[in-house]
Amino acid sequence: MTTTAAAWQTGVGVRAEPFILPALLVISALGFNAALAIINAHVTGLTSGSVIICEFAIVVGAQLLALSHYRQEMDAWYVLAGLLTVFALLRSVATQALEPKLLRDVLLIPTFTVLGMVSDRRRLNQLVLAIHAIVIAFLLLEMSSPAFYSDLLKIQSYYVQTRGFQTGDFWNTNSVLFISATRPEQRFFPFFDLHRMSSIFLEPVSLGNYCVTIAAFLCARWHTLGTASKWFLIAGNVVAIVGCDGRFAAVACGAIAVLAFVAARLPRRSTVLYLPVITGMVLAAVLLGGLQVGADDFSGRIAFTADLLSRFDVQDFLGISDRYMKLAVDSGLAYFIVTQSIIGLCAVWLFVVYASAEARMEQVRYNHALCLYVSLLLMVSYALFTIKTAALLWFIHGCLQKKRIEPLFTPRMKIA
């Protein structure tokens, strides 16, 4: 029987949706640094160029796959990508410096959103569970055999070779782990006496941010998951948060869990309020609470964000000055403004809110969790622009945003 006849007989047109390639791209985004670290440690020394090539290949691959399965609902995200590209060109003219990384940072948002839009949503749960299994497997390896994990990846050497770190930047120069895997102050979870876990992400902060994405996914897709899957995701998240000593992750996951119960009762598009309200609350807390810059904790980070923004002039807010580029890496909000301008920040935020559908409960819950997480994260870190955590975050968003695929044609009769 021909494909056309089969389609008529079943009453459904044939339109294949990719799954394997999108899944491989997302998994590659999460894990390519670990693969490069192993190569750097045991095969040959690498440079920053190796990292750039891998990221470029993943982003280009995602775009090519999305374009080859183009859907009309992707229009808004390509408009956003176009606007960001135009601004990057204008910025390069104003600063007399071409900095493709700054464009790549924000292009992660539309790139993995559209990749999710062309992927088979029916198999999203399978992908997330597979990724979680990989993350937990690396985490258990790190917990059970820290020496083997350290020797396998030699993380300090990898970041010195490929990121421009100096050995003296690491608090514990005797450790081959990431700079923040050990820290002088007491752990947030003091009953866990190993170093801060990193799993496949190589550094603890990304593992914590990954856990927030899983919490958002859990709340959005709870009704589609079996009991075993729910417990696996929850238990894995708890172990990972404790293991990485994720203060931010613990607070954000708790807030997202509470938000899941009330998201359906909130007004439509109320997600637009998260960023301005949280920014206002942070600035008020610093001003009225006398929070001081210096401590490497939530209060110290938000105090730093407020202090840095207070130094900005018109050029900084327009994104055409690099004066505070290095300092801004400790403040996602400041980094976003420095690299994309206050106008670009507002444009991206409005696109994320108003280009996202709220037709299904899973969309409503994930939209609220996403916007809350992004708003909180921008106050303390620029990790939003890290591909190893951003890829899955935005891929899930795109996958949940896609509309149902219509049949290629509607049969008028069935063939016997």
Short mmCIF file of C-alpha atoms in Angstrom, two decimals:
data_model
loop_
_atom_site.label_atom_id
_atom_site.label_comp_id
_atom_site.label_asym_id
_atom_site.label_seq_id
_atom_site.Cartn_x
_atom_site.Cartn_y
_atom_site.Cartn_z
CA MET A 1 0.00 0.00 0.00
CA THR A 2 1.34 3.43 -0.85
CA THR A 3 1.97 6.10 1.75
CA THR A 4 -0.96 8.11 0.37
CA ALA A 5 -3.30 5.15 0.51
CA ALA A 6 -2.17 4.37 4.05
CA ALA A 7 -2.84 7.93 5.05
CA TRP A 8 -6.33 7.77 3.58
CA GLN A 9 -7.02 4.49 5.31
CA THR A 10 -6.03 5.76 8.74
CA GLY A 11 -7.57 9.14 8.19
CA VAL A 12 -4.33 10.87 9.16
CA GLY A 13 -1.76 12.48 6.91
CA VAL A 14 1.89 11.53 7.19
CA ARG A 15 4.14 14.17 8.72
CA ALA A 16 7.18 12.89 10.53
CA GLU A 17 8.45 14.84 13.53
CA PRO A 18 12.13 14.49 14.39
CA PHE A 19 13.21 13.24 17.78
CA ILE A 20 16.63 11.57 17.62
CA LEU A 21 18.53 14.54 16.16
CA PRO A 22 16.99 17.18 18.48
CA ALA A 23 17.64 14.87 21.44
CA LEU A 24 21.27 14.41 20.43
CA LEU A 25 21.73 18.17 20.04
CA VAL A 26 20.32 18.90 23.50
CA ILE A 27 22.35 16.12 25.12
CA SER A 28 25.45 17.38 23.29
CA ALA A 29 24.83 20.89 24.64
CA LEU A 30 24.69 19.51 28.18
CA GLY A 31 27.65 17.19 27.91
CA PHE A 32 30.17 18.40 25.34
CA ASN A 33 32.27 20.15 27.99
CA ALA A 34 32.69 16.87 29.86
CA ALA A 35 33.74 15.15 26.64
CA LEU A 36 36.25 17.91 25.87
CA ALA A 37 37.59 17.76 29.42
CA ILE A 38 38.31 14.04 29.02
CA ILE A 39 40.07 14.69 25.71
CA ASN A 40 42.07 17.52 27.26
CA ALA A 41 43.07 15.33 30.21
CA HIS A 42 43.93 12.12 28.39
CA VAL A 43 44.35 12.70 24.65
CA THR A 44 45.61 16.16 23.74
CA GLY A 45 45.56 19.67 25.15
CA LEU A 46 42.74 21.86 23.91
CA THR A 47 42.19 25.61 23.55
CA SER A 48 39.19 27.91 23.69
CA GLY A 49 38.80 27.34 19.96
CA SER A 50 37.70 23.76 20.62
CA VAL A 51 34.87 24.98 22.83
CA ILE A 52 33.81 27.63 20.32
CA ILE A 53 33.72 25.12 17.47
CA CYS A 54 31.57 22.70 19.47
CA GLU A 55 29.10 25.39 20.54
CA PHE A 56 28.95 26.77 17.00
CA ALA A 57 28.26 23.31 15.57
CA ILE A 58 25.46 22.67 18.08
CA VAL A 59 23.76 26.04 17.51
CA VAL A 60 24.05 25.81 13.70
CA GLY A 61 22.83 22.21 13.78
CA ALA A 62 19.80 23.25 15.84
CA GLN A 63 18.96 26.07 13.45
CA LEU A 64 19.34 23.92 10.34
CA LEU A 65 17.12 21.23 11.80
CA ALA A 66 14.50 23.77 12.86
CA LEU A 67 14.49 25.45 9.45
CA SER A 68 14.18 22.12 7.66
CA HIS A 69 10.94 21.49 9.61
CA TYR A 70 9.74 25.08 9.62
CA ARG A 71 6.38 25.86 11.25
CA GLN A 72 4.49 29.16 11.09
CA GLU A 73 4.34 29.43 14.88
CA MET A 74 8.12 29.91 14.85
CA ASP A 75 7.78 33.31 13.13
CA ALA A 76 7.94 35.40 16.30
CA TRP A 77 11.12 33.67 17.49
CA TYR A 78 12.84 34.29 14.17
CA VAL A 79 11.77 37.93 14.35
CA LEU A 80 13.44 38.07 17.76
CA ALA A 81 16.58 36.42 16.36
CA GLY A 82 16.65 38.98 13.55
CA LEU A 83 16.30 41.93 15.92
CA LEU A 84 19.09 40.58 18.12
CA THR A 85 21.34 40.16 15.08
CA VAL A 86 20.67 43.71 13.92
CA PHE A 87 21.51 45.08 17.35
CA ALA A 88 24.72 43.03 17.47
CA LEU A 89 25.80 44.59 14.18
CA LEU A 90 24.94 48.12 15.37
CA ARG A 91 26.79 47.49 18.62
CA SER A 92 29.88 46.31 16.76
CA VAL A 93 29.85 49.56 14.76
CA ALA A 94 29.44 51.69 17.90
CA THR A 95 32.18 49.91 19.87
CA GLN A 96 34.44 49.22 16.87
CA ALA A 97 34.68 45.59 17.97
CA LEU A 98 33.03 42.49 16.57
CA GLU A 99 32.02 40.22 19.46
CA PRO A 100 30.05 37.22 18.14
CA LYS A 101 29.83 35.65 21.61
CA LEU A 102 27.46 38.39 22.74
CA LEU A 103 25.07 37.52 19.91
CA ARG A 104 25.45 33.80 20.56
CA ASP A 105 24.50 34.35 24.22
CA VAL A 106 21.02 35.64 23.46
CA LEU A 107 20.48 33.55 20.32
CA LEU A 108 20.37 30.50 22.58
CA ILE A 109 16.83 31.57 23.54
CA PRO A 110 15.17 31.51 20.09
CA THR A 111 17.46 28.74 18.79
CA PHE A 112 16.48 26.06 21.29
CA THR A 113 12.91 27.29 21.48
CA VAL A 114 12.39 26.67 17.75
CA LEU A 115 14.28 23.37 18.01
CA GLY A 116 11.75 22.29 20.61
CA MET A 117 8.92 23.43 18.35
CA VAL A 118 9.87 20.98 15.62
CA SER A 119 10.50 18.04 17.94
CA ASP A 120 8.11 15.25 18.82
CA ARG A 121 6.37 16.45 21.97
CA ARG A 122 5.02 12.96 22.69
CA ARG A 123 8.60 11.85 23.45
CA LEU A 124 9.65 14.85 25.53
CA ASN A 125 9.26 12.92 28.76
CA GLN A 126 11.54 10.18 27.43
CA LEU A 127 14.25 12.69 26.59
CA VAL A 128 14.12 14.45 29.96
CA LEU A 129 14.22 11.12 31.81
CA ALA A 130 17.20 9.99 29.72
CA ILE A 131 19.04 13.25 30.41
CA HIS A 132 18.25 12.96 34.12
CA ALA A 133 19.64 9.43 34.13
CA ILE A 134 22.89 10.67 32.58
CA VAL A 135 23.20 13.53 35.08
CA ILE A 136 22.48 11.31 38.07
CA ALA A 137 24.88 8.62 36.82
CA PHE A 138 27.74 11.14 36.67
CA LEU A 139 26.66 12.52 40.04
CA LEU A 140 26.75 9.08 41.68
CA LEU A 141 30.14 8.41 40.12
CA GLU A 142 31.44 11.68 41.56
CA MET A 143 30.00 10.89 44.98
CA SER A 144 31.17 7.29 45.15
CA SER A 145 34.63 7.82 43.66
CA PRO A 146 35.72 11.48 43.82
CA ALA A 147 39.31 10.58 42.98
CA PHE A 148 38.35 8.70 39.81
CA TYR A 149 35.97 11.51 38.77
CA SER A 150 38.69 14.11 39.33
CA ASP A 151 41.31 12.14 37.44
CA LEU A 152 38.91 11.42 34.57
CA LEU A 153 37.98 15.05 33.93
CA LYS A 154 40.81 17.15 35.43
CA ILE A 155 38.41 20.08 35.47
CA GLN A 156 40.84 22.71 36.72
CA SER A 157 43.23 21.96 33.86
CA TYR A 158 40.37 22.09 31.34
CA TYR A 159 39.23 25.55 32.45
CA VAL A 160 42.78 26.86 32.57
CA GLN A 161 43.41 25.57 29.04
CA THR A 162 40.13 26.65 27.44
CA ARG A 163 38.69 29.53 29.49
CA GLY A 164 41.67 31.65 30.39
CA PHE A 165 41.55 30.87 34.12
CA GLN A 166 44.73 30.98 36.15
CA THR A 167 45.54 28.34 38.75
CA GLY A 168 45.70 31.13 41.34
CA ASP A 169 42.01 31.91 40.65
CA PHE A 170 41.06 28.67 42.36
CA TRP A 171 40.52 28.88 46.11
CA ASN A 172 41.94 25.38 46.56
CA THR A 173 44.89 25.12 44.16
CA ASN A 174 45.51 21.54 45.28
CA SER A 175 42.18 20.42 43.87
CA VAL A 176 41.70 19.53 40.20
CA LEU A 177 38.00 20.39 40.44
CA PHE A 178 36.24 23.63 39.46
CA ILE A 179 36.98 26.89 41.25
CA SER A 180 33.75 26.77 43.29
CA ALA A 181 33.74 23.02 44.03
CA THR A 182 35.38 23.87 47.34
CA ARG A 183 34.83 27.12 49.18
CA PRO A 184 35.98 28.47 52.53
CA GLU A 185 32.59 29.22 54.08
CA GLN A 186 30.24 26.63 55.54
CA ARG A 187 28.03 24.64 53.21
CA PHE A 188 24.33 25.45 52.92
CA PHE A 189 23.72 21.74 53.60
CA PRO A 190 26.40 21.10 56.25
CA PHE A 191 25.52 17.42 56.77
CA PHE A 192 27.01 16.58 53.35
CA ASP A 193 30.77 16.61 53.86
CA LEU A 194 32.10 16.03 50.33
CA HIS A 195 33.04 18.80 47.92
CA ARG A 196 30.26 20.52 45.95
CA MET A 197 29.13 18.13 43.24
CA SER A 198 29.20 19.06 39.53
CA SER A 199 28.14 15.90 37.66
CA ILE A 200 28.38 16.18 33.88
CA PHE A 201 28.33 20.00 34.05
CA LEU A 202 31.86 20.23 35.55
CA GLU A 203 30.86 22.99 37.97
CA PRO A 204 28.28 23.13 40.79
CA VAL A 205 26.25 26.19 39.77
CA SER A 206 25.15 24.65 36.49
CA LEU A 207 24.07 21.47 38.24
CA GLY A 208 21.90 23.58 40.54
CA ASN A 209 20.40 25.49 37.62
CA TYR A 210 19.69 22.21 35.83
CA CYS A 211 17.69 21.14 38.88
CA VAL A 212 15.51 24.25 38.58
CA THR A 213 14.73 23.34 34.95
CA ILE A 214 13.74 19.83 36.05
CA ALA A 215 11.49 21.31 38.76
CA ALA A 216 9.77 23.49 36.14
CA PHE A 217 9.34 20.48 33.85
CA LEU A 218 7.92 18.38 36.69
CA CYS A 219 5.33 20.98 37.59
CA ALA A 220 4.30 21.48 33.97
CA ARG A 221 4.16 17.80 32.94
CA TRP A 222 3.10 16.21 36.24
CA HIS A 223 -0.11 14.81 34.75
CA THR A 224 1.76 12.99 31.97
CA LEU A 225 4.35 11.27 34.15
CA GLY A 226 4.07 7.87 35.78
CA THR A 227 4.67 7.38 39.50
CA ALA A 228 8.14 5.89 39.00
CA SER A 229 9.16 8.76 36.70
CA LYS A 230 7.96 11.37 39.18
CA TRP A 231 9.90 9.82 42.05
CA PHE A 232 13.01 9.40 39.92
CA LEU A 233 12.99 13.07 38.92
CA ILE A 234 12.19 14.30 42.44
CA ALA A 235 14.70 12.08 44.22
CA GLY A 236 17.41 12.86 41.67
CA ASN A 237 16.77 16.58 42.09
CA VAL A 238 16.96 16.42 45.87
CA VAL A 239 20.23 14.50 45.79
CA ALA A 240 21.68 16.87 43.18
CA ILE A 241 20.67 20.03 45.06
CA VAL A 242 22.16 18.74 48.30
CA GLY A 243 25.24 17.47 46.45
CA CYS A 244 25.98 20.76 44.69
CA ASP A 245 25.05 22.75 47.82
CA GLY A 246 22.64 24.72 45.67
CA ARG A 247 21.29 27.56 47.76
CA PHE A 248 19.74 29.32 44.79
CA ALA A 249 18.47 26.02 43.35
CA ALA A 250 16.76 25.03 46.62
CA VAL A 251 14.97 28.38 46.91
CA ALA A 252 14.00 28.54 43.22
CA CYS A 253 12.70 24.95 43.14
CA GLY A 254 10.62 25.59 46.25
CA ALA A 255 9.16 28.77 44.77
CA ILE A 256 8.32 26.99 41.50
CA ALA A 257 6.58 24.14 43.36
CA VAL A 258 4.39 26.64 45.23
CA LEU A 259 3.74 28.63 42.07
CA ALA A 260 2.45 25.50 40.28
CA PHE A 261 -0.59 25.45 42.58
CA VAL A 262 -1.62 29.02 41.83
CA ALA A 263 -0.41 29.61 38.25
CA ALA A 264 -3.78 28.67 36.73
CA ARG A 265 -5.56 31.28 38.87
CA LEU A 266 -3.28 34.14 37.89
CA PRO A 267 -4.29 36.60 35.14
CA ARG A 268 -3.20 35.88 31.59
CA ARG A 269 0.22 37.30 30.71
CA SER A 270 0.87 38.11 34.35
CA THR A 271 4.29 36.54 33.77
CA VAL A 272 5.33 39.91 32.35
CA LEU A 273 5.46 41.25 35.91
CA TYR A 274 8.09 38.88 37.28
CA LEU A 275 11.20 40.65 36.02
CA PRO A 276 10.23 44.26 36.83
CA VAL A 277 8.71 43.33 40.20
CA ILE A 278 11.64 41.18 41.30
CA THR A 279 14.11 43.82 40.10
CA GLY A 280 12.23 46.47 42.06
CA MET A 281 12.14 44.27 45.17
CA VAL A 282 15.89 43.64 44.91
CA LEU A 283 16.71 47.33 44.57
CA ALA A 284 14.39 48.18 47.48
CA ALA A 285 15.91 45.45 49.65
CA VAL A 286 19.42 46.75 49.00
CA LEU A 287 18.43 50.35 49.62
CA LEU A 288 16.27 49.81 52.71
CA GLY A 289 18.00 46.76 54.14
CA GLY A 290 21.53 48.06 53.93
CA LEU A 291 22.82 44.98 52.10
CA GLN A 292 26.54 45.11 51.43
CA VAL A 293 28.63 44.07 48.45
CA GLY A 294 31.28 41.45 49.10
CA ALA A 295 29.73 38.27 50.46
CA ASP A 296 29.39 35.45 47.94
CA ASP A 297 25.79 34.71 48.84
CA PHE A 298 22.36 35.84 47.65
CA SER A 299 22.36 39.13 49.60
CA GLY A 300 25.91 39.93 48.49
CA ARG A 301 25.11 39.17 44.86
CA ILE A 302 21.97 41.30 44.72
CA ALA A 303 23.80 44.12 46.49
CA PHE A 304 26.46 43.87 43.79
CA THR A 305 23.80 44.01 41.06
CA ALA A 306 22.26 47.15 42.56
CA ASP A 307 25.67 48.78 43.05
CA LEU A 308 26.77 48.03 39.50
CA LEU A 309 23.56 49.34 37.94
CA SER A 310 23.93 52.55 39.95
CA ARG A 311 27.22 53.20 38.12
CA PHE A 312 25.73 52.88 34.63
CA ASP A 313 25.44 55.94 32.43
CA VAL A 314 23.48 56.38 29.18
CA GLN A 315 26.02 54.49 27.06
CA ASP A 316 25.96 51.52 29.41
CA PHE A 317 22.17 51.35 29.36
CA LEU A 318 22.24 51.59 25.56
CA GLY A 319 24.63 48.65 25.43
CA ILE A 320 27.37 50.45 23.54
CA SER A 321 30.04 50.50 26.25
CA ASP A 322 32.30 47.70 27.49
CA ARG A 323 33.43 49.49 30.67
CA TYR A 324 31.67 47.06 33.00
CA MET A 325 31.79 43.93 30.85
CA LYS A 326 34.13 41.99 33.16
CA LEU A 327 32.35 43.04 36.34
CA ALA A 328 28.93 42.24 34.88
CA VAL A 329 29.61 38.49 34.71
CA ASP A 330 28.60 38.33 38.38
CA SER A 331 25.25 39.96 37.63
CA GLY A 332 23.01 38.57 34.92
CA LEU A 333 20.85 41.70 34.77
CA ALA A 334 23.84 44.01 34.37
CA TYR A 335 25.41 41.66 31.80
CA PHE A 336 22.18 41.54 29.80
CA ILE A 337 21.98 45.34 29.69
CA VAL A 338 25.69 45.84 28.92
CA THR A 339 25.60 43.38 26.03
CA GLN A 340 22.08 43.92 24.66
CA SER A 341 20.99 47.34 26.03
CA ILE A 342 18.01 48.04 28.25
CA ILE A 343 15.89 48.08 25.09
CA GLY A 344 17.15 44.65 24.08
CA LEU A 345 16.44 43.30 27.55
CA CYS A 346 12.87 44.58 27.42
CA ALA A 347 12.39 43.25 23.87
CA VAL A 348 13.56 39.75 24.78
CA TRP A 349 11.39 39.73 27.90
CA LEU A 350 8.29 40.85 26.01
CA PHE A 351 8.88 38.25 23.30
CA VAL A 352 9.26 35.49 25.89
CA VAL A 353 6.00 36.54 27.54
CA TYR A 354 3.78 37.49 24.60
CA ALA A 355 5.08 35.03 21.98
CA SER A 356 4.36 32.15 24.35
CA ALA A 357 0.95 30.49 24.21
CA GLU A 358 -1.12 29.90 27.34
CA ALA A 359 -3.72 27.56 25.88
CA ARG A 360 -2.89 24.46 27.94
CA MET A 361 -2.18 24.01 31.64
CA GLU A 362 1.33 22.71 30.97
CA GLN A 363 2.09 25.89 29.02
CA VAL A 364 0.77 28.13 31.80
CA ARG A 365 2.74 26.38 34.52
CA TYR A 366 5.97 26.21 32.55
CA ASN A 367 5.69 29.85 31.43
CA HIS A 368 5.33 30.98 35.04
CA ALA A 369 8.16 28.75 36.25
CA LEU A 370 10.41 29.88 33.39
CA CYS A 371 9.80 33.59 33.93
CA LEU A 372 10.22 33.33 37.70
CA TYR A 373 13.46 31.37 37.32
CA VAL A 374 14.92 33.74 34.71
CA SER A 375 14.01 36.78 36.81
CA LEU A 376 15.64 35.37 39.96
CA LEU A 377 18.68 34.10 38.08
CA LEU A 378 19.39 37.47 36.47
CA MET A 379 19.73 38.99 39.92
CA VAL A 380 22.71 36.80 40.88
CA SER A 381 24.34 35.30 37.78
CA TYR A 382 24.71 35.41 34.02
CA ALA A 383 24.29 31.62 33.83
CA LEU A 384 21.19 32.16 31.68
CA PHE A 385 23.61 32.42 28.76
CA THR A 386 25.37 29.11 29.42
CA ILE A 387 24.47 26.60 26.71
CA LYS A 388 24.81 23.56 28.99
CA THR A 389 21.78 24.66 31.01
CA ALA A 390 20.02 27.07 28.62
CA ALA A 391 19.60 24.43 25.89
CA LEU A 392 17.30 22.16 27.89
CA LEU A 393 15.44 25.07 29.51
CA TRP A 394 14.41 26.63 26.19
CA PHE A 395 14.02 23.32 24.35
CA ILE A 396 11.35 22.22 26.83
CA HIS A 397 9.67 25.60 26.46
CA GLY A 398 9.56 25.28 22.67
CA CYS A 399 8.35 21.69 22.79
CA LEU A 400 5.48 22.63 25.09
CA GLN A 401 4.65 25.65 22.95
CA LYS A 402 4.11 23.78 19.71
CA LYS A 403 0.62 23.33 18.35
CA ARG A 404 -0.82 20.00 17.37
CA ILE A 405 0.18 18.97 13.86
CA GLU A 406 -2.75 18.94 11.49
CA PRO A 407 -3.20 16.09 8.99
CA LEU A 408 -1.66 16.71 5.58
CA PHE A 409 -5.14 16.36 4.17
CA THR A 410 -8.56 15.38 5.46
CA PRO A 411 -9.97 12.27 3.77
CA ARG A 412 -13.56 12.33 2.56
CA MET A 413 -13.85 8.58 2.61
CA LYS A 414 -11.96 5.52 3.72
CA ILE A 415 -10.60 3.00 1.28
CA ALA A 416 -11.68 -0.51 2.10
#
